[in-house]
Amino acid sequence: MNHCGVQGAQRSLSEFAFHDYSAFSQGYEDKLTCLGYRTPALMADFCAKELPGQGRVLDLGCGTGLLGKALHQRGLQASLVGLDLSPSMLEQVPDGVYAELQNGDCCQPLVYGNNHFQAAVSSGLSEYVLDLRAWFTEVRRVLSEGSLWAFSYALSQREPVKQIGQSMLVSHARDYVRFCLAVSGFAWQEDADIEAYHSGGELVTHVLTKARARVKPTRIRPQVHPLPAARRPRRDAYGCREASGA
């Protein structure tokens, strides 16, 4: 799929997420509790101790504030900023969890300036992200050097990006996620696998990941293949190219 195709597919996925979450924002947390969904709580356990004691932390796809509440329960001191696509989900966020709430698409260019945050977190959002490399690059832009980037993703065992069951959600392969992190300016730090939920009878594994913002993105050098012997230019004893035969 070309770049324009990916952008169009991402817009469709974002529109699906907007209508889906707007439809069941009421009682959303109760439904997740019934499903035994624990990713936000486990994500908070995974990253809370490495979050800064001051400054700003961005919660991408904050929803009703499940991750934000879990982080506060574990002693978060920094100011938490929440960003989510669904206004109806943001209306369910309790007072006092976030210093600021913003309505917007997390998969589009972010409204914040460069180096604006000292950490970023996200739980459950990557299943709505097709172009991880573009997403990570934008997250890296708003983070200061050395900042923590902690997020979850659904694990694909083979394909780099794979549809989850019959849903519109997507999973990502571990090697592909680490590649996208590297070329977007992050140094991978740690993974933890958890059983997240079932979709159409299929167990979905979530990977909790921690990475750190690098000074500069890693350059992935293209692999250089030598010319076959028959195509290599022949040289004489003085290093000059010999004339090819007629």
mmCIF file of N, CA and C in Angstrom, residues 80-216:
data_model
loop_
_atom_site.group_PDB
_atom_site.id
_atom_site.type_symbol
_atom_site.label_atom_id
_atom_site.label_comp_id
_atom_site.label_asym_id
_atom_site.label_seq_id
_atom_site.Cartn_x
_atom_site.Cartn_y
_atom_site.Cartn_z
ATOM 1 N N LEU A 80 -0.181 15.558 34.067
ATOM 2 C CA LEU A 80 -0.634 14.629 33.037
ATOM 3 C C LEU A 80 -1.547 15.351 32.057
ATOM 4 N N VAL A 81 -1.235 15.211 30.775
ATOM 5 C CA VAL A 81 -2.029 15.815 29.701
ATOM 6 C C VAL A 81 -2.667 14.695 28.890
ATOM 7 N N GLY A 82 -3.989 14.711 28.744
ATOM 8 C CA GLY A 82 -4.701 13.662 28.029
ATOM 9 C C GLY A 82 -5.162 14.114 26.661
ATOM 10 N N LEU A 83 -4.995 13.244 25.664
ATOM 11 C CA LEU A 83 -5.438 13.523 24.290
ATOM 12 C C LEU A 83 -6.267 12.344 23.803
ATOM 13 N N ASP A 84 -7.464 12.627 23.281
ATOM 14 C CA ASP A 84 -8.316 11.546 22.779
ATOM 15 C C ASP A 84 -9.211 12.059 21.662
ATOM 16 N N LEU A 85 -9.582 11.138 20.762
ATOM 17 C CA LEU A 85 -10.386 11.476 19.593
ATOM 18 C C LEU A 85 -11.854 11.703 19.938
ATOM 19 N N SER A 86 -12.339 11.055 20.994
ATOM 20 C CA SER A 86 -13.767 11.041 21.296
ATOM 21 C C SER A 86 -14.139 12.034 22.399
ATOM 22 N N PRO A 87 -14.911 13.078 22.092
ATOM 23 C CA PRO A 87 -15.356 14.016 23.137
ATOM 24 C C PRO A 87 -16.198 13.332 24.202
ATOM 25 N N SER A 88 -17.015 12.352 23.802
ATOM 26 C CA SER A 88 -17.879 11.678 24.779
ATOM 27 C C SER A 88 -17.072 10.844 25.764
ATOM 28 N N MET A 89 -15.921 10.311 25.338
ATOM 29 C CA MET A 89 -15.047 9.597 26.266
ATOM 30 C C MET A 89 -14.403 10.581 27.239
ATOM 31 N N LEU A 90 -13.970 11.720 26.734
ATOM 32 C CA LEU A 90 -13.336 12.721 27.596
ATOM 33 C C LEU A 90 -14.301 13.249 28.648
ATOM 34 N N GLU A 91 -15.590 13.271 28.324
ATOM 35 C CA GLU A 91 -16.585 13.740 29.288
ATOM 36 C C GLU A 91 -16.681 12.823 30.508
ATOM 37 N N GLN A 92 -16.217 11.573 30.369
ATOM 38 C CA GLN A 92 -16.290 10.604 31.467
ATOM 39 C C GLN A 92 -15.066 10.661 32.382
ATOM 40 N N VAL A 93 -14.062 11.462 32.018
ATOM 41 C CA VAL A 93 -12.842 11.536 32.823
ATOM 42 C C VAL A 93 -13.124 12.261 34.138
ATOM 43 N N PRO A 94 -12.781 11.663 35.272
ATOM 44 C CA PRO A 94 -13.010 12.330 36.562
ATOM 45 C C PRO A 94 -12.141 13.582 36.708
ATOM 46 N N ASP A 95 -12.607 14.519 37.484
ATOM 47 C CA ASP A 95 -11.837 15.726 37.760
ATOM 48 C C ASP A 95 -10.580 15.376 38.553
ATOM 49 N N GLY A 96 -9.512 16.130 38.294
ATOM 50 C CA GLY A 96 -8.302 15.981 39.076
ATOM 51 C C GLY A 96 -7.301 14.979 38.558
ATOM 52 N N VAL A 97 -7.670 14.212 37.522
ATOM 53 C CA VAL A 97 -6.746 13.209 36.986
ATOM 54 C C VAL A 97 -5.745 13.863 36.034
ATOM 55 N N TYR A 98 -6.225 14.734 35.162
ATOM 56 C CA TYR A 98 -5.388 15.367 34.146
ATOM 57 C C TYR A 98 -5.311 16.872 34.397
ATOM 58 N N ALA A 99 -4.133 17.419 34.186
ATOM 59 C CA ALA A 99 -3.975 18.871 34.259
ATOM 60 C C ALA A 99 -4.613 19.539 33.048
ATOM 61 N N GLU A 100 -4.685 18.783 31.932
ATOM 62 C CA GLU A 100 -5.254 19.314 30.689
ATOM 63 C C GLU A 100 -5.800 18.164 29.866
ATOM 64 N N LEU A 101 -6.949 18.383 29.240
ATOM 65 C CA LEU A 101 -7.539 17.408 28.320
ATOM 66 C C LEU A 101 -7.711 18.061 26.961
ATOM 67 N N GLN A 102 -7.331 17.328 25.918
ATOM 68 C CA GLN A 102 -7.393 17.847 24.550
ATOM 69 C C GLN A 102 -8.143 16.853 23.678
ATOM 70 N N ASN A 103 -9.080 17.358 22.879
ATOM 71 C CA ASN A 103 -9.789 16.523 21.908
ATOM 72 C C ASN A 103 -9.069 16.596 20.571
ATOM 73 N N GLY A 104 -8.615 15.443 20.048
ATOM 74 C CA GLY A 104 -7.911 15.434 18.778
ATOM 75 C C GLY A 104 -7.507 14.031 18.380
ATOM 76 N N ASP A 105 -7.136 13.881 17.118
ATOM 77 C CA ASP A 105 -6.733 12.593 16.559
ATOM 78 C C ASP A 105 -5.258 12.350 16.873
ATOM 79 N N CYS A 106 -4.978 11.317 17.641
ATOM 80 C CA CYS A 106 -3.598 11.001 18.036
ATOM 81 C C CYS A 106 -2.756 10.508 16.868
ATOM 82 N N CYS A 107 -3.395 10.146 15.757
ATOM 83 C CA CYS A 107 -2.667 9.604 14.605
ATOM 84 C C CYS A 107 -2.375 10.668 13.544
ATOM 85 N N GLN A 108 -2.706 11.902 13.848
ATOM 86 C CA GLN A 108 -2.407 13.029 12.970
ATOM 87 C C GLN A 108 -1.352 13.911 13.643
ATOM 88 N N PRO A 109 -0.749 14.867 12.912
ATOM 89 C CA PRO A 109 0.229 15.752 13.551
ATOM 90 C C PRO A 109 -0.314 16.357 14.845
ATOM 91 N N LEU A 110 0.478 16.274 15.910
ATOM 92 C CA LEU A 110 0.047 16.725 17.224
ATOM 93 C C LEU A 110 0.169 18.245 17.326
ATOM 94 N N VAL A 111 -0.678 18.834 18.162
ATOM 95 C CA VAL A 111 -0.745 20.293 18.263
ATOM 96 C C VAL A 111 0.368 20.855 19.142
ATOM 97 N N TYR A 112 1.138 20.000 19.787
ATOM 98 C CA TYR A 112 2.141 20.455 20.742
ATOM 99 C C TYR A 112 3.467 20.779 20.044
ATOM 100 N N GLY A 113 4.251 21.644 20.686
ATOM 101 C CA GLY A 113 5.535 22.039 20.138
ATOM 102 C C GLY A 113 6.601 20.975 20.340
ATOM 103 N N ASN A 114 7.750 21.174 19.710
ATOM 104 C CA ASN A 114 8.874 20.251 19.850
ATOM 105 C C ASN A 114 9.350 20.192 21.298
ATOM 106 N N ASN A 115 9.734 19.005 21.750
ATOM 107 C CA ASN A 115 10.323 18.810 23.083
ATOM 108 C C ASN A 115 9.406 19.295 24.212
ATOM 109 N N HIS A 116 8.099 19.215 24.004
ATOM 110 C CA HIS A 116 7.133 19.794 24.946
ATOM 111 C C HIS A 116 6.925 18.916 26.182
ATOM 112 N N PHE A 117 7.120 17.593 26.031
ATOM 113 C CA PHE A 117 6.831 16.665 27.124
ATOM 114 C C PHE A 117 8.085 15.945 27.602
ATOM 115 N N GLN A 118 8.042 15.526 28.866
ATOM 116 C CA GLN A 118 9.149 14.786 29.456
ATOM 117 C C GLN A 118 8.885 13.277 29.491
ATOM 118 N N ALA A 119 7.714 12.864 29.044
ATOM 119 C CA ALA A 119 7.387 11.447 28.894
ATOM 120 C C ALA A 119 6.065 11.343 28.150
ATOM 121 N N ALA A 120 5.810 10.170 27.551
ATOM 122 C CA ALA A 120 4.531 9.903 26.894
ATOM 123 C C ALA A 120 4.136 8.458 27.164
ATOM 124 N N VAL A 121 2.838 8.234 27.331
ATOM 125 C CA VAL A 121 2.316 6.894 27.593
ATOM 126 C C VAL A 121 1.083 6.668 26.719
ATOM 127 N N SER A 122 0.765 5.410 26.487
ATOM 128 C CA SER A 122 -0.420 5.077 25.699
ATOM 129 C C SER A 122 -0.807 3.633 25.969
ATOM 130 N N SER A 123 -2.094 3.401 26.181
ATOM 131 C CA SER A 123 -2.589 2.049 26.438
ATOM 132 C C SER A 123 -3.744 1.740 25.500
ATOM 133 N N GLY A 124 -3.539 0.771 24.613
ATOM 134 C CA GLY A 124 -4.617 0.316 23.738
ATOM 135 C C GLY A 124 -4.802 1.092 22.445
ATOM 136 N N LEU A 125 -4.052 2.143 22.245
ATOM 137 C CA LEU A 125 -4.266 2.983 21.056
ATOM 138 C C LEU A 125 -3.672 2.390 19.790
ATOM 139 N N SER A 126 -2.555 1.690 19.888
ATOM 140 C CA SER A 126 -1.833 1.247 18.688
ATOM 141 C C SER A 126 -2.655 0.303 17.816
ATOM 142 N N GLU A 127 -3.700 -0.292 18.371
ATOM 143 C CA GLU A 127 -4.557 -1.156 17.554
ATOM 144 C C GLU A 127 -5.360 -0.362 16.523
ATOM 145 N N TYR A 128 -5.321 0.956 16.642
ATOM 146 C CA TYR A 128 -5.963 1.842 15.671
ATOM 147 C C TYR A 128 -4.934 2.573 14.814
ATOM 148 N N VAL A 129 -3.681 2.133 14.868
ATOM 149 C CA VAL A 129 -2.600 2.811 14.143
ATOM 150 C C VAL A 129 -2.031 1.891 13.070
ATOM 151 N N LEU A 130 -2.112 2.307 11.816
ATOM 152 C CA LEU A 130 -1.561 1.520 10.707
ATOM 153 C C LEU A 130 -0.097 1.853 10.454
ATOM 154 N N ASP A 131 0.245 3.134 10.494
ATOM 155 C CA ASP A 131 1.604 3.575 10.182
ATOM 156 C C ASP A 131 2.341 3.892 11.484
ATOM 157 N N LEU A 132 2.927 2.866 12.082
ATOM 158 C CA LEU A 132 3.628 3.064 13.350
ATOM 159 C C LEU A 132 4.795 4.026 13.215
ATOM 160 N N ARG A 133 5.498 3.934 12.093
ATOM 161 C CA ARG A 133 6.678 4.780 11.917
ATOM 162 C C ARG A 133 6.306 6.256 11.954
ATOM 163 N N ALA A 134 5.250 6.643 11.275
ATOM 164 C CA ALA A 134 4.812 8.040 11.284
ATOM 165 C C ALA A 134 4.336 8.445 12.673
ATOM 166 N N TRP A 135 3.639 7.544 13.348
ATOM 167 C CA TRP A 135 3.128 7.832 14.688
ATOM 168 C C TRP A 135 4.276 8.031 15.677
ATOM 169 N N PHE A 136 5.228 7.095 15.661
ATOM 170 C CA PHE A 136 6.377 7.197 16.561
ATOM 171 C C PHE A 136 7.188 8.466 16.282
ATOM 172 N N THR A 137 7.341 8.821 15.010
ATOM 173 C CA THR A 137 8.106 10.008 14.648
ATOM 174 C C THR A 137 7.474 11.266 15.238
ATOM 175 N N GLU A 138 6.150 11.340 15.199
ATOM 176 C CA GLU A 138 5.464 12.500 15.756
ATOM 177 C C GLU A 138 5.550 12.516 17.284
ATOM 178 N N VAL A 139 5.443 11.335 17.906
ATOM 179 C CA VAL A 139 5.605 11.270 19.363
ATOM 180 C C VAL A 139 7.014 11.721 19.744
ATOM 181 N N ARG A 140 8.014 11.248 18.976
ATOM 182 C CA ARG A 140 9.396 11.639 19.267
ATOM 183 C C ARG A 140 9.586 13.155 19.165
ATOM 184 N N ARG A 141 8.911 13.774 18.216
ATOM 185 C CA ARG A 141 9.053 15.222 18.023
ATOM 186 C C ARG A 141 8.657 15.998 19.270
ATOM 187 N N VAL A 142 7.598 15.576 19.954
ATOM 188 C CA VAL A 142 7.099 16.344 21.105
ATOM 189 C C VAL A 142 7.784 15.958 22.416
ATOM 190 N N LEU A 143 8.708 14.979 22.367
ATOM 191 C CA LEU A 143 9.410 14.548 23.572
ATOM 192 C C LEU A 143 10.802 15.155 23.651
ATOM 193 N N SER A 144 11.223 15.502 24.849
ATOM 194 C CA SER A 144 12.584 15.964 25.057
ATOM 195 C C SER A 144 13.534 14.765 25.059
ATOM 196 N N GLU A 145 14.804 15.046 24.850
ATOM 197 C CA GLU A 145 15.815 13.995 24.768
ATOM 198 C C GLU A 145 15.841 13.149 26.045
ATOM 199 N N GLY A 146 15.877 11.821 25.872
ATOM 200 C CA GLY A 146 15.943 10.910 27.003
ATOM 201 C C GLY A 146 14.603 10.571 27.619
ATOM 202 N N SER A 147 13.517 11.161 27.100
ATOM 203 C CA SER A 147 12.185 10.938 27.676
ATOM 204 C C SER A 147 11.721 9.498 27.482
ATOM 205 N N LEU A 148 10.917 9.029 28.429
ATOM 206 C CA LEU A 148 10.324 7.699 28.352
ATOM 207 C C LEU A 148 9.116 7.705 27.419
ATOM 208 N N TRP A 149 9.031 6.680 26.569
ATOM 209 C CA TRP A 149 7.852 6.430 25.723
ATOM 210 C C TRP A 149 7.389 5.017 26.044
ATOM 211 N N ALA A 150 6.251 4.909 26.741
ATOM 212 C CA ALA A 150 5.708 3.616 27.163
ATOM 213 C C ALA A 150 4.348 3.418 26.520
ATOM 214 N N PHE A 151 4.175 2.301 25.827
ATOM 215 C CA PHE A 151 2.931 2.060 25.091
ATOM 216 C C PHE A 151 2.662 0.557 25.014
ATOM 217 N N SER A 152 1.447 0.223 24.637
ATOM 218 C CA SER A 152 1.085 -1.178 24.426
ATOM 219 C C SER A 152 0.732 -1.389 22.963
ATOM 220 N N TYR A 153 0.908 -2.633 22.509
ATOM 221 C CA TYR A 153 0.431 -2.990 21.171
ATOM 222 C C TYR A 153 0.005 -4.447 21.157
ATOM 223 N N ALA A 154 -0.931 -4.763 20.275
ATOM 224 C CA ALA A 154 -1.368 -6.146 20.092
ATOM 225 C C ALA A 154 -0.342 -6.868 19.235
ATOM 226 N N LEU A 155 0.029 -8.059 19.634
ATOM 227 C CA LEU A 155 1.132 -8.774 19.000
ATOM 228 C C LEU A 155 0.671 -9.615 17.812
ATOM 229 N N SER A 156 1.302 -9.374 16.663
ATOM 230 C CA SER A 156 1.149 -10.227 15.486
ATOM 231 C C SER A 156 2.340 -11.172 15.437
ATOM 232 N N GLN A 157 2.084 -12.459 15.240
ATOM 233 C CA GLN A 157 3.166 -13.437 15.256
ATOM 234 C C GLN A 157 3.946 -13.471 13.948
ATOM 235 N N ARG A 158 3.351 -12.997 12.846
ATOM 236 C CA ARG A 158 4.020 -13.108 11.547
ATOM 237 C C ARG A 158 4.027 -11.800 10.786
ATOM 238 N N GLU A 159 2.856 -11.390 10.280
ATOM 239 C CA GLU A 159 2.806 -10.195 9.443
ATOM 240 C C GLU A 159 3.179 -8.946 10.236
ATOM 241 N N PRO A 160 3.867 -7.990 9.606
ATOM 242 C CA PRO A 160 4.193 -6.727 10.284
ATOM 243 C C PRO A 160 2.956 -6.021 10.836
ATOM 244 N N VAL A 161 1.884 -5.992 10.020
ATOM 245 C CA VAL A 161 0.611 -5.422 10.449
ATOM 246 C C VAL A 161 -0.485 -6.406 10.048
ATOM 247 N N LYS A 162 -1.302 -6.822 11.022
ATOM 248 C CA LYS A 162 -2.303 -7.862 10.765
ATOM 249 C C LYS A 162 -3.631 -7.479 11.401
ATOM 250 N N GLN A 163 -4.708 -7.737 10.663
ATOM 251 C CA GLN A 163 -6.043 -7.495 11.189
ATOM 252 C C GLN A 163 -6.336 -8.472 12.324
ATOM 253 N N ILE A 164 -6.979 -7.963 13.380
ATOM 254 C CA ILE A 164 -7.339 -8.812 14.517
ATOM 255 C C ILE A 164 -8.729 -9.384 14.289
ATOM 256 N N GLY A 165 -8.790 -10.698 14.055
ATOM 257 C CA GLY A 165 -10.074 -11.364 13.848
ATOM 258 C C GLY A 165 -10.877 -10.718 12.739
ATOM 259 N N GLN A 166 -12.159 -10.460 13.005
ATOM 260 C CA GLN A 166 -13.036 -9.826 12.033
ATOM 261 C C GLN A 166 -13.210 -8.330 12.313
ATOM 262 N N SER A 167 -12.448 -7.815 13.268
ATOM 263 C CA SER A 167 -12.563 -6.408 13.625
ATOM 264 C C SER A 167 -11.749 -5.546 12.667
ATOM 265 N N MET A 168 -11.796 -4.246 12.876
ATOM 266 C CA MET A 168 -10.961 -3.330 12.100
ATOM 267 C C MET A 168 -9.645 -3.035 12.817
ATOM 268 N N LEU A 169 -9.475 -3.609 13.999
ATOM 269 C CA LEU A 169 -8.258 -3.359 14.773
ATOM 270 C C LEU A 169 -7.078 -4.110 14.161
ATOM 271 N N VAL A 170 -5.870 -3.651 14.489
ATOM 272 C CA VAL A 170 -4.667 -4.254 13.908
ATOM 273 C C VAL A 170 -3.670 -4.621 15.005
ATOM 274 N N SER A 171 -2.880 -5.648 14.708
ATOM 275 C CA SER A 171 -1.769 -6.044 15.569
ATOM 276 C C SER A 171 -0.472 -5.822 14.808
ATOM 277 N N HIS A 172 0.648 -5.820 15.530
ATOM 278 C CA HIS A 172 1.948 -5.546 14.918
ATOM 279 C C HIS A 172 2.979 -6.567 15.380
ATOM 280 N N ALA A 173 3.892 -6.904 14.493
ATOM 281 C CA ALA A 173 4.960 -7.849 14.813
ATOM 282 C C ALA A 173 6.026 -7.163 15.665
ATOM 283 N N ARG A 174 6.631 -7.927 16.570
ATOM 284 C CA ARG A 174 7.601 -7.369 17.505
ATOM 285 C C ARG A 174 8.801 -6.731 16.784
ATOM 286 N N ASP A 175 9.359 -7.458 15.802
ATOM 287 C CA ASP A 175 10.517 -6.925 15.080
ATOM 288 C C ASP A 175 10.166 -5.647 14.323
ATOM 289 N N TYR A 176 8.947 -5.605 13.781
ATOM 290 C CA TYR A 176 8.513 -4.418 13.050
ATOM 291 C C TYR A 176 8.376 -3.222 13.989
ATOM 292 N N VAL A 177 7.837 -3.440 15.185
ATOM 293 C CA VAL A 177 7.697 -2.358 16.157
ATOM 294 C C VAL A 177 9.073 -1.808 16.535
ATOM 295 N N ARG A 178 10.018 -2.692 16.770
ATOM 296 C CA ARG A 178 11.364 -2.240 17.163
ATOM 297 C C ARG A 178 12.065 -1.512 16.016
ATOM 298 N N PHE A 179 11.842 -1.962 14.794
ATOM 299 C CA PHE A 179 12.389 -1.256 13.636
ATOM 300 C C PHE A 179 11.821 0.156 13.562
ATOM 301 N N CYS A 180 10.502 0.288 13.709
ATOM 302 C CA CYS A 180 9.863 1.602 13.634
ATOM 303 C C CYS A 180 10.351 2.515 14.755
ATOM 304 N N LEU A 181 10.576 1.962 15.933
ATOM 305 C CA LEU A 181 11.121 2.755 17.027
ATOM 306 C C LEU A 181 12.507 3.295 16.662
ATOM 307 N N ALA A 182 13.354 2.415 16.137
ATOM 308 C CA ALA A 182 14.737 2.788 15.840
ATOM 309 C C ALA A 182 14.822 3.899 14.803
ATOM 310 N N VAL A 183 14.045 3.785 13.727
ATOM 311 C CA VAL A 183 14.125 4.788 12.662
ATOM 312 C C VAL A 183 13.357 6.058 12.999
ATOM 313 N N SER A 184 12.596 6.038 14.093
ATOM 314 C CA SER A 184 11.829 7.218 14.501
ATOM 315 C C SER A 184 12.512 7.994 15.613
ATOM 316 N N GLY A 185 13.666 7.509 16.062
ATOM 317 C CA GLY A 185 14.403 8.264 17.064
ATOM 318 C C GLY A 185 14.300 7.736 18.479
ATOM 319 N N PHE A 186 13.999 6.438 18.636
ATOM 320 C CA PHE A 186 13.876 5.841 19.962
ATOM 321 C C PHE A 186 14.855 4.688 20.130
ATOM 322 N N ALA A 187 15.272 4.467 21.357
ATOM 323 C CA ALA A 187 16.060 3.297 21.724
ATOM 324 C C ALA A 187 15.157 2.369 22.538
ATOM 325 N N TRP A 188 14.883 1.179 21.984
ATOM 326 C CA TRP A 188 14.051 0.210 22.702
ATOM 327 C C TRP A 188 14.707 -0.151 24.031
ATOM 328 N N GLN A 189 13.878 -0.323 25.071
ATOM 329 C CA GLN A 189 14.387 -0.596 26.405
ATOM 330 C C GLN A 189 13.912 -1.930 26.973
ATOM 331 N N GLU A 190 12.591 -2.184 26.905
ATOM 332 C CA GLU A 190 12.065 -3.373 27.579
ATOM 333 C C GLU A 190 10.671 -3.721 27.057
ATOM 334 N N ASP A 191 10.354 -5.015 27.037
ATOM 335 C CA ASP A 191 9.023 -5.521 26.698
ATOM 336 C C ASP A 191 8.485 -6.373 27.837
ATOM 337 N N ALA A 192 7.157 -6.438 27.924
ATOM 338 C CA ALA A 192 6.484 -7.389 28.812
ATOM 339 C C ALA A 192 5.204 -7.833 28.113
ATOM 340 N N ASP A 193 4.997 -9.145 27.977
ATOM 341 C CA ASP A 193 3.817 -9.680 27.302
ATOM 342 C C ASP A 193 2.729 -10.015 28.322
ATOM 343 N N ILE A 194 1.483 -9.662 27.985
ATOM 344 C CA ILE A 194 0.350 -9.969 28.858
ATOM 345 C C ILE A 194 -0.805 -10.498 28.010
ATOM 346 N N GLU A 195 -1.680 -11.275 28.611
ATOM 347 C CA GLU A 195 -2.901 -11.714 27.946
ATOM 348 C C GLU A 195 -3.933 -10.608 28.110
ATOM 349 N N ALA A 196 -4.381 -10.028 26.989
ATOM 350 C CA ALA A 196 -5.226 -8.835 27.054
ATOM 351 C C ALA A 196 -6.720 -9.154 26.999
ATOM 352 N N TYR A 197 -7.168 -9.817 25.933
ATOM 353 C CA TYR A 197 -8.593 -10.103 25.764
ATOM 354 C C TYR A 197 -8.753 -11.122 24.648
ATOM 355 N N HIS A 198 -9.993 -11.567 24.419
ATOM 356 C CA HIS A 198 -10.298 -12.485 23.325
ATOM 357 C C HIS A 198 -11.112 -11.736 22.259
ATOM 358 N N SER A 199 -10.800 -11.994 20.996
ATOM 359 C CA SER A 199 -11.538 -11.409 19.880
ATOM 360 C C SER A 199 -11.910 -12.525 18.913
ATOM 361 N N GLY A 200 -13.209 -12.827 18.813
ATOM 362 C CA GLY A 200 -13.660 -13.891 17.924
ATOM 363 C C GLY A 200 -13.046 -15.235 18.274
ATOM 364 N N GLY A 201 -12.883 -15.511 19.549
ATOM 365 C CA GLY A 201 -12.292 -16.775 19.975
ATOM 366 C C GLY A 201 -10.775 -16.791 19.943
ATOM 367 N N GLU A 202 -10.157 -15.693 19.514
ATOM 368 C CA GLU A 202 -8.706 -15.609 19.415
ATOM 369 C C GLU A 202 -8.149 -14.793 20.580
ATOM 370 N N LEU A 203 -7.163 -15.359 21.287
ATOM 371 C CA LEU A 203 -6.521 -14.647 22.379
ATOM 372 C C LEU A 203 -5.614 -13.555 21.814
ATOM 373 N N VAL A 204 -5.806 -12.345 22.287
ATOM 374 C CA VAL A 204 -4.974 -11.219 21.851
ATOM 375 C C VAL A 204 -3.950 -10.927 22.939
ATOM 376 N N THR A 205 -2.675 -11.011 22.565
ATOM 377 C CA THR A 205 -1.584 -10.689 23.477
ATOM 378 C C THR A 205 -1.195 -9.232 23.308
ATOM 379 N N HIS A 206 -1.101 -8.528 24.417
ATOM 380 C CA HIS A 206 -0.587 -7.167 24.396
ATOM 381 C C HIS A 206 0.872 -7.182 24.828
ATOM 382 N N VAL A 207 1.666 -6.391 24.143
ATOM 383 C CA VAL A 207 3.064 -6.191 24.527
ATOM 384 C C VAL A 207 3.182 -4.797 25.123
ATOM 385 N N LEU A 208 3.662 -4.722 26.350
ATOM 386 C CA LEU A 208 3.957 -3.440 26.977
ATOM 387 C C LEU A 208 5.409 -3.114 26.670
ATOM 388 N N THR A 209 5.654 -1.932 26.148
ATOM 389 C CA THR A 209 7.000 -1.574 25.675
ATOM 390 C C THR A 209 7.450 -0.256 26.283
ATOM 391 N N LYS A 210 8.729 -0.223 26.653
ATOM 392 C CA LYS A 210 9.366 1.018 27.082
ATOM 393 C C LYS A 210 10.511 1.339 26.130
ATOM 394 N N ALA A 211 10.624 2.605 25.745
ATOM 395 C CA ALA A 211 11.710 3.076 24.885
ATOM 396 C C ALA A 211 12.109 4.462 25.357
ATOM 397 N N ARG A 212 13.301 4.898 24.922
ATOM 398 C CA ARG A 212 13.800 6.221 25.294
ATOM 399 C C ARG A 212 14.087 7.043 24.048
ATOM 400 N N ALA A 213 13.773 8.338 24.123
ATOM 401 C CA ALA A 213 14.006 9.243 22.996
ATOM 402 C C ALA A 213 15.498 9.458 22.803
ATOM 403 N N ARG A 214 15.990 9.168 21.590
ATOM 404 C CA ARG A 214 17.391 9.382 21.252
ATOM 405 C C ARG A 214 17.643 10.840 20.890
ATOM 406 N N VAL A 215 18.935 11.182 20.788
ATOM 407 C CA VAL A 215 19.312 12.505 20.313
ATOM 408 C C VAL A 215 18.941 12.641 18.842
ATOM 409 N N LYS A 216 19.315 11.636 18.027
ATOM 410 C CA LYS A 216 19.004 11.636 16.609
ATOM 411 C C LYS A 216 18.455 10.271 16.217
#
